[in-house]
Short mmCIF file of C-alpha atoms in Angstrom, two decimals:
data_model
loop_
_atom_site.label_atom_id
_atom_site.label_comp_id
_atom_site.label_asym_id
_atom_site.label_seq_id
_atom_site.Cartn_x
_atom_site.Cartn_y
_atom_site.Cartn_z
CA UNK A 152 46.80 -58.68 64.92
CA UNK A 153 48.25 -58.14 68.58
CA UNK A 154 46.47 -58.36 71.67
CA UNK A 155 46.40 -54.56 72.19
CA UNK A 156 45.07 -54.11 68.44
CA UNK A 157 42.44 -56.62 69.36
CA UNK A 158 41.32 -54.76 72.52
CA UNK A 159 41.24 -51.61 70.49
CA UNK A 160 39.29 -53.10 67.96
CA UNK A 161 36.74 -54.45 70.48
CA UNK A 162 36.45 -51.05 72.13
CA UNK A 163 35.75 -49.39 68.87
CA UNK A 164 33.35 -52.04 68.11
CA UNK A 165 31.45 -51.55 71.09
CA UNK A 166 31.19 -47.79 71.00
CA UNK A 167 30.21 -47.90 67.45
CA UNK A 168 27.54 -50.18 68.33
CA UNK A 169 26.22 -48.38 71.29
CA UNK A 170 22.67 -47.58 71.29
CA UNK A 171 21.80 -50.16 68.75
CA UNK A 172 24.39 -48.72 66.04
CA UNK A 173 23.19 -45.21 66.50
CA UNK A 174 26.76 -43.74 67.02
CA UNK A 175 27.71 -46.02 63.80
CA UNK A 176 24.99 -44.36 61.98
CA UNK A 177 25.80 -40.78 63.11
CA UNK A 178 29.37 -41.51 62.11
CA UNK A 179 28.61 -42.81 58.60
CA UNK A 180 25.85 -39.76 58.25
CA UNK A 181 28.92 -37.32 58.94
CA UNK A 182 31.09 -38.92 56.40
CA UNK A 183 28.27 -39.02 53.82
CA UNK A 184 27.72 -35.28 54.37
CA UNK A 185 31.40 -34.41 53.92
CA UNK A 186 31.56 -36.63 50.78
CA UNK A 187 28.64 -34.53 49.53
CA UNK A 188 30.71 -31.29 50.42
CA UNK A 189 33.93 -32.63 48.80
CA UNK A 190 31.66 -33.69 45.68
CA UNK A 191 30.24 -30.14 45.45
CA UNK A 192 33.68 -28.63 45.62
CA UNK A 193 35.17 -30.97 43.11
CA UNK A 194 32.39 -30.39 40.80
CA UNK A 195 32.88 -26.81 41.01
CA UNK A 196 36.56 -27.06 40.43
CA UNK A 197 35.82 -29.37 37.17
CA UNK A 198 33.76 -26.69 35.68
CA UNK A 199 36.19 -24.05 36.34
CA UNK A 200 39.02 -26.01 34.89
CA UNK A 201 36.89 -27.22 31.89
CA UNK A 202 35.99 -23.68 31.10
CA UNK A 203 39.28 -22.41 31.48
CA UNK A 204 41.16 -21.82 28.24
CA UNK A 205 44.39 -23.96 27.52
CA UNK A 206 46.86 -21.57 26.00
CA UNK A 207 50.50 -21.55 25.19
CA UNK A 208 53.04 -19.13 26.94
CA UNK A 209 53.27 -17.00 23.69
CA UNK A 210 49.69 -16.53 23.53
CA UNK A 211 49.25 -14.85 27.02
CA UNK A 212 50.09 -11.61 26.19
CA UNK A 213 47.18 -11.47 23.46
CA UNK A 214 44.72 -13.13 25.99
CA UNK A 215 45.55 -10.78 28.95
CA UNK A 216 45.45 -7.77 26.10
CA UNK A 217 41.97 -8.81 24.64
CA UNK A 218 40.97 -9.25 28.48
CA UNK A 219 41.55 -5.53 29.18
CA UNK A 220 39.64 -4.35 26.17
CA UNK A 221 36.62 -6.20 27.07
CA UNK A 222 36.74 -4.30 30.50
CA UNK A 223 36.94 -7.51 32.48
CA UNK A 224 38.22 -7.55 36.42
CA UNK A 225 41.81 -6.11 36.82
CA UNK A 226 42.51 -9.28 39.14
CA UNK A 227 43.28 -11.68 36.31
CA UNK A 228 41.94 -14.54 34.31
CA UNK A 229 41.88 -18.31 35.08
CA UNK A 230 43.89 -20.24 32.37
CA UNK A 231 45.98 -23.15 31.87
CA UNK A 232 49.43 -22.75 30.80
CA UNK A 233 51.97 -25.47 29.67
CA UNK A 234 55.57 -24.81 29.39
CA UNK A 235 59.02 -25.84 30.51
CA UNK A 236 60.78 -24.59 33.72
CA UNK A 237 63.57 -21.94 33.70
CA UNK A 238 65.33 -19.69 36.20
CA UNK A 239 64.01 -16.18 36.36
CA UNK A 240 67.61 -15.12 36.40
CA UNK A 241 67.97 -15.82 32.70
CA UNK A 242 65.62 -13.18 31.65
CA UNK A 243 66.11 -10.24 34.10
CA UNK A 244 68.50 -8.44 31.77
CA UNK A 245 70.87 -7.14 34.31
CA UNK A 246 74.28 -7.87 36.12
CA UNK A 247 72.73 -10.63 38.38
CA UNK A 248 71.74 -12.58 35.46
CA UNK A 249 75.41 -13.09 34.91
CA UNK A 250 75.23 -15.49 38.16
CA UNK A 251 72.40 -17.71 37.56
CA UNK A 252 70.09 -18.05 40.75
CA UNK A 253 69.55 -21.96 40.74
CA UNK A 254 69.44 -24.57 43.27
CA UNK A 255 71.86 -27.48 43.15
CA UNK A 256 71.20 -30.96 44.65
CA UNK A 257 73.83 -31.78 47.50
CA UNK A 258 73.78 -35.47 46.83
CA UNK A 259 73.21 -35.67 42.71
CA UNK A 260 74.27 -32.38 41.66
CA UNK A 261 71.43 -31.98 39.26
CA UNK A 262 70.00 -28.15 38.99
CA UNK A 263 66.57 -27.11 39.77
CA UNK A 264 64.25 -24.16 41.16
CA UNK A 265 62.72 -26.09 44.07
CA UNK A 266 64.77 -28.42 46.49
CA UNK A 267 62.94 -30.46 49.03
CA UNK A 268 64.87 -32.55 51.39
CA UNK A 269 63.15 -34.83 54.06
CA UNK A 270 64.67 -36.86 56.72
CA UNK A 271 62.38 -39.69 58.12
CA UNK A 272 63.56 -41.53 61.41
CA UNK A 273 62.32 -45.10 61.39
CA UNK A 274 61.74 -46.51 64.71
CA UNK A 275 61.94 -49.93 66.26
CA UNK A 276 59.96 -50.91 69.73
CA UNK A 277 61.06 -53.96 71.98
CA UNK A 278 58.63 -54.42 74.74
CA UNK A 279 61.75 -54.75 77.14
CA UNK A 280 61.48 -55.87 80.71
CA UNK A 281 59.05 -53.00 81.65
CA UNK A 282 56.96 -53.32 78.38
CA UNK A 283 53.57 -52.16 80.21
CA UNK A 284 54.56 -48.69 79.34
CA UNK A 285 54.36 -49.22 75.50
CA UNK A 286 50.92 -50.68 76.32
CA UNK A 287 50.01 -47.28 77.82
CA UNK A 288 51.52 -45.35 74.98
CA UNK A 289 49.41 -47.33 72.53
CA UNK A 290 46.38 -46.41 74.20
CA UNK A 291 46.92 -42.55 74.97
CA UNK A 292 49.25 -41.80 71.72
CA UNK A 293 51.82 -43.29 69.79
CA UNK A 294 54.47 -40.84 70.24
CA UNK A 295 54.98 -37.30 70.75
CA UNK A 296 58.35 -36.99 69.09
CA UNK A 297 58.66 -35.38 65.75
CA UNK A 298 59.41 -38.49 63.33
CA UNK A 299 60.05 -36.36 60.25
CA UNK A 300 61.81 -33.02 59.41
CA UNK A 301 61.20 -31.43 56.05
CA UNK A 302 63.05 -28.29 54.51
CA UNK A 303 61.85 -26.58 51.56
CA UNK A 304 63.87 -24.03 49.17
CA UNK A 305 62.80 -22.24 46.21
CA UNK A 306 63.91 -19.58 43.90
CA UNK A 307 62.02 -17.16 41.34
CA UNK A 308 61.44 -19.41 38.28
CA UNK A 309 59.24 -19.02 35.15
CA UNK A 310 57.75 -20.97 32.28
CA UNK A 311 58.90 -20.73 28.82
CA UNK A 312 57.83 -22.33 25.56
CA UNK A 313 59.59 -25.47 24.09
CA UNK A 314 62.75 -24.24 25.73
CA UNK A 315 63.39 -21.36 23.17
CA UNK A 316 66.38 -19.09 23.54
CA UNK A 317 66.12 -16.12 23.99
CA UNK A 318 62.87 -16.39 26.18
CA UNK A 319 60.88 -13.27 24.58
CA UNK A 320 57.79 -14.80 25.85
CA UNK A 321 57.53 -16.29 29.29
CA UNK A 322 55.23 -16.28 32.44
CA UNK A 323 56.23 -15.67 36.25
CA UNK A 324 55.21 -18.42 38.49
CA UNK A 325 54.17 -16.75 41.77
CA UNK A 326 54.40 -19.44 44.72
CA UNK A 327 53.41 -16.78 47.50
CA UNK A 328 50.16 -18.48 49.48
CA UNK A 329 50.39 -21.47 47.40
CA UNK A 330 49.71 -25.04 49.48
CA UNK A 331 49.17 -27.12 46.50
CA UNK A 332 51.61 -30.28 45.92
CA UNK A 333 54.57 -29.46 43.55
CA UNK A 334 55.56 -31.97 40.65
CA UNK A 335 58.78 -32.79 42.29
CA UNK A 336 61.43 -35.55 40.62
CA UNK A 337 63.16 -37.73 43.41
CA UNK A 338 66.92 -37.45 42.87
CA UNK A 339 68.20 -39.06 45.84
CA UNK A 340 66.88 -41.77 48.25
CA UNK A 341 69.01 -43.46 50.94
CA UNK A 342 68.28 -45.44 54.10
CA UNK A 343 71.30 -45.22 56.41
CA UNK A 344 71.50 -47.31 59.64
CA UNK A 345 71.69 -45.49 63.04
CA UNK A 346 74.65 -46.95 65.50
CA UNK A 347 73.09 -47.83 69.00
CA UNK A 348 74.28 -45.87 72.03
CA UNK A 349 74.21 -46.67 75.97
CA UNK A 350 71.18 -44.53 75.84
CA UNK A 351 69.44 -46.60 73.11
CA UNK A 352 69.98 -49.76 75.40
CA UNK A 353 68.28 -47.99 78.43
CA UNK A 354 65.15 -47.03 75.84
CA UNK A 355 65.17 -50.54 74.75
CA UNK A 356 65.09 -51.91 78.39
CA UNK A 357 62.05 -49.66 79.33
CA UNK A 358 60.21 -50.58 76.13
CA UNK A 359 60.63 -46.94 74.73
CA UNK A 360 61.11 -46.42 70.96
CA UNK A 361 64.50 -45.73 69.85
CA UNK A 362 65.39 -45.03 65.99
CA UNK A 363 67.20 -47.53 63.95
CA UNK A 364 67.60 -45.82 60.86
CA UNK A 365 67.17 -42.56 58.81
CA UNK A 366 65.58 -42.11 55.57
CA UNK A 367 67.20 -39.37 53.29
CA UNK A 368 65.30 -38.21 50.51
CA UNK A 369 66.01 -35.15 48.03
CA UNK A 370 63.31 -33.92 45.26
CA UNK A 371 63.83 -31.16 42.90
CA UNK A 372 61.71 -29.35 40.15
CA UNK A 373 64.40 -29.62 37.54
CA UNK A 374 65.06 -27.17 34.87
CA UNK A 375 63.40 -27.80 31.54
CA UNK A 376 60.76 -30.25 32.88
CA UNK A 377 57.27 -29.94 30.95
CA UNK A 378 54.49 -28.96 33.49
CA UNK A 379 51.15 -27.08 33.52
CA UNK A 380 50.41 -24.18 35.28
CA UNK A 381 46.62 -23.64 36.58
CA UNK A 382 45.73 -20.37 38.10
CA UNK A 383 44.95 -16.84 38.05
CA UNK A 384 47.00 -14.98 35.31
CA UNK A 385 47.31 -11.24 35.46
CA UNK A 386 49.81 -8.52 33.93
CA UNK A 387 52.55 -7.38 36.17
CA UNK A 388 54.51 -4.42 34.61
CA UNK A 389 53.46 -6.07 31.12
CA UNK A 390 54.97 -9.39 32.15
CA UNK A 391 52.24 -12.10 32.79
CA UNK A 392 52.25 -13.65 36.11
CA UNK A 393 50.30 -16.63 37.28
CA UNK A 394 49.20 -17.26 40.90
CA UNK A 395 47.29 -20.16 42.44
CA UNK A 396 43.48 -20.64 43.09
CA UNK A 397 42.53 -21.90 46.52
CA UNK A 398 39.44 -23.59 44.91
CA UNK A 399 41.21 -25.63 42.65
CA UNK A 400 43.08 -28.68 43.58
CA UNK A 401 45.88 -28.27 41.11
CA UNK A 402 48.39 -25.34 40.54
CA UNK A 403 51.53 -26.74 39.03
CA UNK A 404 51.19 -30.27 37.48
CA UNK A 405 52.41 -33.02 35.17
CA UNK A 406 48.91 -33.49 33.65
CA UNK A 407 47.54 -31.72 30.80
CA UNK A 408 44.22 -30.06 30.84
CA UNK A 409 42.63 -33.13 29.46
CA UNK A 410 44.07 -35.54 32.06
CA UNK A 411 42.84 -32.93 34.91
CA UNK A 412 39.41 -33.23 33.69
CA UNK A 413 39.23 -36.81 33.66
CA UNK A 414 40.78 -37.00 36.76
CA UNK A 415 38.41 -34.66 38.61
CA UNK A 416 35.30 -36.22 36.58
CA UNK A 417 36.36 -39.52 38.26
CA UNK A 418 36.91 -38.07 41.83
CA UNK A 419 33.44 -36.55 41.49
CA UNK A 420 31.80 -39.98 40.68
CA UNK A 421 33.57 -41.59 43.28
CA UNK A 422 32.61 -38.99 45.80
CA UNK A 423 28.99 -38.80 44.82
CA UNK A 424 28.43 -42.56 45.13
CA UNK A 425 30.20 -43.09 48.23
CA UNK A 426 27.94 -40.22 49.69
CA UNK A 427 24.85 -42.02 48.32
CA UNK A 428 25.96 -45.55 49.73
CA UNK A 429 27.00 -44.11 53.08
CA UNK A 430 24.05 -42.16 53.58
CA UNK A 431 21.75 -44.88 52.65
CA UNK A 432 23.46 -47.25 55.30
CA UNK A 433 23.43 -44.49 57.70
CA UNK A 434 19.80 -43.85 57.28
CA UNK A 435 18.87 -47.77 57.60
CA UNK A 436 21.21 -48.06 60.71
CA UNK A 437 19.75 -44.79 62.39
CA UNK A 438 16.24 -46.15 61.76
CA UNK A 439 16.67 -49.42 62.83
CA UNK A 440 18.27 -47.80 65.97
CA UNK A 441 15.08 -45.47 66.58
CA UNK A 442 12.75 -48.59 65.92
CA UNK A 443 14.55 -50.61 68.43
CA UNK A 444 14.67 -47.89 71.15
CA UNK A 445 10.96 -46.80 70.40
CA UNK A 446 9.78 -50.57 70.99
CA UNK A 447 12.09 -50.72 73.94
CA UNK A 448 10.45 -47.28 75.49
CA UNK A 449 6.89 -48.81 74.48
CA UNK A 450 7.81 -52.10 76.25
CA UNK A 451 8.96 -50.08 79.20
CA UNK A 452 5.92 -47.64 79.40
CA UNK A 453 3.56 -50.78 79.10
CA UNK A 454 5.48 -52.32 82.20
CA UNK A 455 5.08 -49.51 84.33
CA UNK A 456 1.31 -49.35 83.49
CA UNK A 457 1.00 -52.72 84.65
CA UNK A 458 3.03 -52.26 87.76
CA UNK A 459 0.90 -49.03 88.45
CA UNK A 460 -2.59 -51.14 87.62
CA UNK A 461 -1.47 -54.30 89.75
CA UNK A 462 -0.27 -51.91 92.52
CA UNK A 463 -3.95 -50.02 92.25
CA UNK A 464 -5.45 -53.64 92.30
CA UNK A 465 -3.60 -54.70 95.57
CA UNK A 466 -4.63 -51.52 97.20
CA UNK A 467 -8.17 -51.80 96.51
CA UNK A 468 -7.95 -55.34 97.80
CA UNK A 469 -6.15 -54.11 100.77
CA UNK A 470 -8.71 -51.63 101.33
CA UNK A 471 -11.50 -54.00 101.10
CA UNK A 472 -9.94 -56.31 103.56
CA UNK A 473 -9.13 -53.71 105.87
CA UNK A 474 -12.80 -52.57 105.67
CA UNK A 475 -13.83 -56.32 106.59
CA UNK A 476 -11.45 -56.55 109.27
CA UNK A 477 -12.18 -53.18 110.98
CA UNK A 478 -15.81 -54.03 111.08
CA UNK A 479 -15.31 -55.49 114.37
CA UNK A 480 -12.78 -55.59 117.50
CA UNK A 481 -9.59 -57.63 116.89
CA UNK A 482 -8.20 -59.60 119.87
CA UNK A 483 -4.58 -58.71 120.67
CA UNK A 484 -3.23 -62.05 119.86
CA UNK A 485 -4.29 -61.88 116.40
CA UNK A 486 -2.93 -58.59 115.51
CA UNK A 487 -0.54 -57.85 112.64
CA UNK A 488 3.01 -57.64 114.30
CA UNK A 489 3.89 -54.69 111.93
CA UNK A 490 1.01 -52.22 111.98
CA UNK A 491 -0.90 -53.58 115.17
CA UNK A 492 -4.04 -52.47 113.66
CA UNK A 493 -5.44 -55.42 111.39
CA UNK A 494 -5.97 -58.93 111.72
CA UNK A 495 -3.31 -61.41 110.77
CA UNK A 496 -4.39 -62.93 107.53
CA UNK A 497 -1.27 -63.53 105.27
CA UNK A 498 1.29 -66.45 105.82
CA UNK A 499 4.70 -66.37 104.44
CA UNK A 500 6.02 -69.21 102.18
CA UNK A 501 8.18 -71.25 102.79
CA UNK A 502 8.42 -70.51 106.54
CA UNK A 503 4.55 -70.46 107.13
CA UNK A 504 4.27 -67.96 109.93
CA UNK A 505 1.01 -65.97 109.93
CA UNK A 506 1.95 -62.92 111.64
CA UNK A 507 0.85 -59.98 109.19
CA UNK A 508 -2.00 -58.41 107.59
CA UNK A 509 -2.27 -58.73 103.76
CA UNK A 510 -1.38 -55.10 103.30
CA UNK A 511 1.93 -55.41 105.37
CA UNK A 512 2.82 -58.91 103.77
CA UNK A 513 2.38 -57.28 100.31
CA UNK A 514 4.66 -54.47 101.49
CA UNK A 515 7.14 -57.04 102.90
CA UNK A 516 7.00 -58.71 99.51
CA UNK A 517 8.15 -55.47 97.33
CA UNK A 518 11.34 -55.04 99.60
CA UNK A 519 14.60 -55.56 97.63
CA UNK A 520 15.41 -59.04 100.02
CA UNK A 521 12.02 -59.93 101.47
CA UNK A 522 12.53 -61.62 104.92
CA UNK A 523 9.83 -62.97 107.48
CA UNK A 524 9.65 -60.44 110.37
CA UNK A 525 9.59 -63.18 112.85
CA UNK A 526 12.51 -65.82 111.85
CA UNK A 527 14.16 -63.51 109.14
CA UNK A 528 14.24 -66.29 106.56
CA UNK A 529 13.99 -65.17 103.17
CA UNK A 530 10.37 -65.67 101.66
CA UNK A 531 9.44 -65.99 98.33
CA UNK A 532 5.57 -65.00 98.65
CA UNK A 533 2.67 -64.63 100.95
CA UNK A 534 -0.66 -66.71 100.92
CA UNK A 535 -4.01 -65.31 102.23
CA UNK A 536 -5.59 -67.18 104.84
CA UNK A 537 -9.53 -67.17 105.32
CA UNK A 538 -10.89 -68.33 108.51
CA UNK A 539 -14.36 -70.47 108.65
#
């Protein structure tokens, strides 16, 4: 670990342990609440997928017709359909079908209905002669530049059963509004070096990041791939069409229904026990922090009471001494040099000057830097002098 990472870790540790760990306890409590919320959503998705029927493409028409007969809502029914990917132009039945609407990979030449190309720049950083600039960037942010660019192209496609031809039974896949990950297959993966330029030398000289390589990837959803579609299926002009459901973590997946149920059950179990453990730890840390701060507040309150009682006691002593001293006349040579009202009764230590009454001596002792009013020497305390 570098010095910058150690300094950042030390700062984070100090912030987390502030107020006897209260900040850490609140952070863990927030994570525990998020875990329980994710557990609730995952359990709901698990119940929906477990109750959803797993049907073949050829059974969708009968399923939708039976749903209509039972007067179910017209917005569709949640189903799990497994089939093979094919282009929609194969079943259009018009002159456009003579020209297949399909995507072809630029590098491998494979055909598919979804084509995703990602270019990722790999950066190297040399501290250079002015490397302190990279330290500032490490504190306030890594880099504002876009290090990855992704392009996604899709064409309309369908699911058919076992690659049968002609495709009398099929379901249209509607990707509109879907943000679920797609079961893509990597067909091209290459790392290309980037040649240095004079501008690259200036970037390295001042400690800036500069690209050293470009990772180029192509992923497609190939024709004929066996996948599962999980979503709301409805009839569009007599043709089954399936859309994604935002409440479910799957839309198009390589897994079967049983595999999805097992995966969601495992996630739910991990989230539940994570929430229990993190919640228990946060309660313990917060309880410890509250107890420590409560004890500190009680000690501070007790100290304030002690100060107040000692001040009241000293005031009572001063009042009694003042009453005794004011009982008679005080010669001018024995008056306090501060108040000029009471008799000199307290001597300062270590200088030994007897120049103040007891009340003024106590007020001098309470100062931030107590000094003798005669010799200006720092004093530690005062001693009451009694005459015979």
